Coordinates of N, CA and C in Angstrom, one line a residue:
A16 N 0.8 -1.2 0.0 CA 0.0 0.0 0.0 C 0.9 1.2 0.0
M17 N 0.4 2.2 -0.7 CA 1.2 3.5 -0.8 C 0.5 4.5 0.1
E18 N 1.3 5.3 0.8 CA 0.8 6.3 1.6 C 1.2 7.7 1.1
V19 N 0.3 8.6 0.8 CA 0.6 9.9 0.3 C 0.1 10.9 1.3
D20 N 1.1 11.6 1.9 CA 0.8 12.6 2.9 C -0.2 12.1 3.9
G21 N -0.1 10.9 4.4 CA -1.0 10.4 5.4 C -2.3 9.9 4.9
L22 N -2.5 9.8 3.7 CA -3.8 9.3 3.2 C -4.0 7.9 3.4
G23 N -3.0 7.1 3.5 CA -3.2 5.7 3.7 C -3.4 5.2 5.2
G24 N -3.3 6.1 6.1 CA -3.3 5.8 7.5 C -4.7 5.7 8.1
S25 N -5.7 6.4 7.6 CA -7.0 6.5 8.2 C -7.9 5.4 7.7
D26 N -8.8 4.9 8.6 CA -9.7 3.8 8.2 C -10.7 4.4 7.1
A27 N -11.0 5.7 7.1 CA -11.9 6.2 6.1 C -11.3 6.2 4.7
C28 N -9.9 6.1 4.7 CA -9.2 6.2 3.4 C -8.7 4.9 3.0
S29 N -9.0 3.8 3.7 CA -8.3 2.5 3.5 C -8.9 1.8 2.2
S30 N -9.9 2.3 1.6 CA -10.5 1.6 0.5 C -9.8 1.9 -0.8
G31 N -8.7 2.7 -0.8 CA -8.0 3.0 -2.0 C -7.9 4.5 -2.2
L32 N -7.0 4.9 -3.1 CA -6.7 6.3 -3.3 C -7.4 6.7 -4.6
S33 N -8.3 7.7 -4.5 CA -8.9 8.2 -5.7 C -8.4 9.7 -5.9
V34 N -8.0 10.0 -7.1 CA -7.5 11.3 -7.5 C -8.3 11.9 -8.6
V35 N -8.6 13.1 -8.5 CA -9.2 13.9 -9.6 C -8.3 15.0 -10.0
V36 N -8.0 15.1 -11.3 CA -7.1 16.1 -11.8 C -7.9 17.0 -12.8
A37 N -7.9 18.3 -12.6 CA -8.7 19.2 -13.5 C -7.7 20.3 -13.9
A38 N -7.9 20.7 -15.2 CA -7.0 21.8 -15.7 C -7.9 22.9 -16.2
G39 N -7.4 24.1 -15.9 CA -8.1 25.4 -16.3 C -7.9 25.6 -17.8
P40 N -8.4 26.7 -18.3 CA -9.1 27.7 -17.5 C -10.5 27.3 -17.0
Y41 N -10.9 27.9 -16.0 CA -12.2 27.6 -15.3 C -13.3 28.6 -15.6
T42 N -13.1 29.4 -16.7 CA -14.1 30.3 -17.1 C -14.5 30.0 -18.5
L43 N -15.6 30.6 -18.9 CA -16.0 30.6 -20.3 C -15.5 31.8 -21.0
A44 N -15.6 31.8 -22.3 CA -15.0 32.9 -23.1 C -15.8 34.2 -22.9
D45 N -17.1 34.1 -22.6 CA -17.9 35.3 -22.5 C -18.2 35.8 -21.1
D46 N -17.7 35.2 -20.1 CA -17.9 35.7 -18.7 C -16.9 35.2 -17.8
L47 N -16.9 35.8 -16.6 CA -16.0 35.4 -15.5 C -16.8 34.8 -14.3
A48 N -17.8 34.1 -14.6 CA -18.7 33.5 -13.5 C -18.1 32.2 -13.0
Y49 N -17.0 31.7 -13.6 CA -16.4 30.5 -13.2 C -17.3 29.3 -13.1
E50 N -18.3 29.2 -14.0 CA -19.2 28.1 -14.0 C -18.6 26.7 -14.1
P51 N -17.5 26.5 -15.0 CA -16.9 25.2 -15.0 C -16.3 24.8 -13.7
L52 N -15.7 25.7 -13.0 CA -15.2 25.4 -11.6 C -16.3 25.0 -10.7
H53 N -17.4 25.8 -10.7 CA -18.6 25.5 -9.9 C -19.1 24.1 -10.2
E54 N -19.3 23.8 -11.4 CA -19.8 22.5 -11.8 C -18.9 21.4 -11.3
L55 N -17.6 21.6 -11.5 CA -16.6 20.6 -11.0 C -16.8 20.3 -9.5
L56 N -16.8 21.4 -8.7 CA -17.0 21.3 -7.3 C -18.3 20.7 -6.9
Q57 N -19.4 21.0 -7.6 CA -20.7 20.4 -7.4 C -20.6 18.9 -7.6
D58 N -20.0 18.5 -8.7 CA -19.9 17.0 -9.0 C -19.1 16.3 -8.0
L59 N -18.1 16.9 -7.4 CA -17.2 16.2 -6.4 C -18.0 16.0 -5.1
K60 N -19.0 16.8 -4.9 CA -19.8 16.6 -3.6 C -20.4 15.2 -3.6
N61 N -20.8 14.7 -4.8 CA -21.4 13.3 -4.9 C -20.5 12.2 -4.7
S62 N -19.2 12.4 -5.1 CA -18.2 11.4 -5.0 C -16.9 12.0 -4.7
P63 N -16.6 12.4 -3.5 CA -15.4 13.2 -3.2 C -14.1 12.3 -3.4
P64 N -13.1 12.8 -4.0 CA -11.9 12.0 -4.1 C -11.0 12.1 -2.8
N65 N -10.0 11.4 -2.7 CA -9.0 11.5 -1.7 C -8.1 12.7 -2.0
M66 N -7.8 12.9 -3.3 CA -6.9 14.0 -3.7 C -7.5 14.7 -4.9
L67 N -7.4 16.1 -4.8 CA -7.9 16.9 -5.9 C -6.7 17.7 -6.4
V68 N -6.3 17.6 -7.6 CA -5.3 18.4 -8.2 C -5.9 19.4 -9.2
L69 N -5.8 20.7 -8.9 CA -6.3 21.7 -9.8 C -5.1 22.4 -10.4
L70 N -5.1 22.4 -11.8 CA -4.0 23.0 -12.6 C -4.6 24.3 -13.2
G71 N -3.8 25.3 -13.2 CA -4.2 26.6 -13.8 C -4.3 26.5 -15.3
P72 N -4.6 27.6 -15.9 CA -4.7 29.0 -15.3 C -6.1 29.2 -14.6
F73 N -6.0 29.9 -13.5 CA -7.1 30.3 -12.7 C -7.7 31.6 -13.1
V74 N -6.9 32.6 -13.3 CA -7.2 33.9 -13.8 C -6.4 33.9 -15.1
D75 N -7.1 33.5 -16.2 CA -6.4 33.4 -17.5 C -6.2 34.7 -18.2
V76 N -4.9 35.1 -18.4 CA -4.7 36.4 -19.1 C -5.2 36.4 -20.5
E77 N -5.5 35.2 -21.1 CA -6.0 35.1 -22.5 C -7.5 35.1 -22.5
Q78 N -8.2 35.1 -21.4 CA -9.6 35.2 -21.4 C -10.0 36.6 -21.9
P79 N -10.9 36.6 -22.9 CA -11.2 37.9 -23.6 C -11.5 39.1 -22.7
L80 N -12.3 38.9 -21.6 CA -12.6 40.0 -20.7 C -11.3 40.5 -19.9
V81 N -10.5 39.6 -19.5 CA -9.2 39.9 -18.8 C -8.3 40.5 -19.8
A82 N -8.1 39.9 -21.0 CA -7.1 40.4 -22.0 C -7.5 41.8 -22.5
G83 N -8.8 42.1 -22.5 CA -9.3 43.4 -23.0 C -9.3 44.4 -21.9
G84 N -8.9 44.1 -20.7 CA -8.9 45.1 -19.6 C -10.3 45.4 -19.1
L85 N -11.3 44.5 -19.3 CA -12.7 44.8 -19.0 C -13.1 44.4 -17.6
I86 N -12.1 44.1 -16.7 CA -12.4 43.8 -15.3 C -12.1 44.9 -14.4
D87 N -12.8 45.1 -13.4 CA -12.6 46.2 -12.5 C -12.0 45.8 -11.1
V88 N -11.4 44.6 -11.1 CA -10.7 44.1 -9.9 C -9.4 43.6 -10.3
S89 N -8.5 43.4 -9.3 CA -7.2 42.9 -9.6 C -7.3 41.4 -9.9
F90 N -6.2 40.8 -10.5 CA -6.2 39.3 -10.7 C -6.3 38.6 -9.3
Q91 N -5.6 39.2 -8.3 CA -5.6 38.5 -7.0 C -7.0 38.6 -6.4
Q92 N -7.8 39.7 -6.6 CA -9.1 39.8 -6.1 C -10.0 38.8 -6.8
L93 N -9.9 38.7 -8.1 CA -10.7 37.7 -8.9 C -10.4 36.3 -8.4
F94 N -9.1 36.0 -8.2 CA -8.8 34.6 -7.8 C -9.4 34.4 -6.4
Q95 N -9.3 35.4 -5.5 CA -9.8 35.2 -4.1 C -11.3 35.0 -4.1
T96 N -12.0 35.8 -4.8 CA -13.5 35.7 -4.8 C -14.0 34.6 -5.6
Q97 N -13.5 34.3 -6.7 CA -14.1 33.3 -7.6 C -13.5 31.9 -7.4
V98 N -12.3 31.8 -7.0 CA -11.7 30.4 -6.8 C -11.6 30.1 -5.3
C99 N -10.9 30.9 -4.6 CA -10.6 30.5 -3.1 C -11.9 30.4 -2.3
Q100 N -12.8 31.4 -2.5 CA -14.1 31.4 -1.7 C -14.9 30.2 -2.1
R101 N -15.0 29.9 -3.4 CA -15.8 28.7 -3.9 C -15.2 27.4 -3.3
W102 N -13.8 27.3 -3.3 CA -13.2 26.1 -2.8 C -13.4 26.0 -1.3
T103 N -13.3 27.1 -0.6 CA -13.5 27.0 0.9 C -14.9 26.6 1.2
A104 N -15.9 27.2 0.5 CA -17.3 26.8 0.7 C -17.6 25.4 0.4
S105 N -16.9 24.8 -0.6 CA -17.2 23.4 -1.0 C -16.5 22.4 0.0
Q106 N -15.5 22.8 0.7 CA -14.8 21.9 1.6 C -15.7 21.4 2.7
A107 N -16.7 22.2 3.1 CA -17.6 21.7 4.1 C -18.3 20.4 3.8
H108 N -18.4 20.1 2.5 CA -19.1 18.9 2.0 C -18.2 17.7 2.1
Y109 N -16.9 17.8 2.3 CA -16.0 16.7 2.3 C -15.8 16.3 3.7
T110 N -16.7 15.4 4.2 CA -16.8 15.1 5.6 C -15.9 13.9 6.0
H111 N -15.4 13.1 5.0 CA -14.6 11.9 5.3 C -13.2 12.3 5.8
G112 N -12.8 13.5 5.7 CA -11.5 13.9 6.2 C -10.3 13.5 5.5
C113 N -10.4 13.0 4.3 CA -9.3 12.4 3.5 C -8.9 13.3 2.4
L114 N -9.6 14.4 2.1 CA -9.3 15.2 0.9 C -8.0 16.0 1.1
Q115 N -7.1 15.8 0.2 CA -5.9 16.6 0.1 C -6.0 17.4 -1.2
E116 N -5.6 18.6 -1.2 CA -5.7 19.4 -2.5 C -4.3 19.9 -2.9
V117 N -4.1 20.0 -4.2 CA -2.9 20.5 -4.7 C -3.3 21.5 -5.8
V118 N -2.8 22.7 -5.7 CA -3.1 23.8 -6.6 C -1.8 24.2 -7.3
I119 N -1.8 24.1 -8.6 CA -0.6 24.4 -9.4 C -1.0 25.5 -10.4
G120 N -0.2 26.6 -10.3 CA -0.5 27.7 -11.2 C 0.0 27.4 -12.7
N121 N -0.1 28.4 -13.5 CA 0.2 28.2 -14.9 C 0.8 29.5 -15.4
S122 N 1.5 29.5 -16.5 CA 2.2 30.7 -17.0 C 1.2 31.7 -17.5
R123 N -0.1 31.3 -17.7 CA -1.1 32.2 -18.2 C -1.9 32.8 -17.0
N124 N -1.5 32.5 -15.8 CA -2.1 33.2 -14.6 C -1.7 34.6 -14.5

């Protein structure tokens, strides 16, 4: 058995390691509502993995609204309100205590 950051030690996690990997961008071309991220987090509520790896870009510099300078907040504020707050809110649904998350940025962040 392989143990990753303590995942193998808990009875709740002894049934095997499940990993979900998702890659951004997490927005659509015509808005910054982060609907794809929202849908991913909603889907994970039904079957939470032991590990979630989120790959950027999170605030994509090539997204048309961002690239066109049509946002009135900083990249950091957009990341905080659209990504971090959604993630924090969704964590309450992962009650088995085994979820580990890895967030990896991208050169387009």
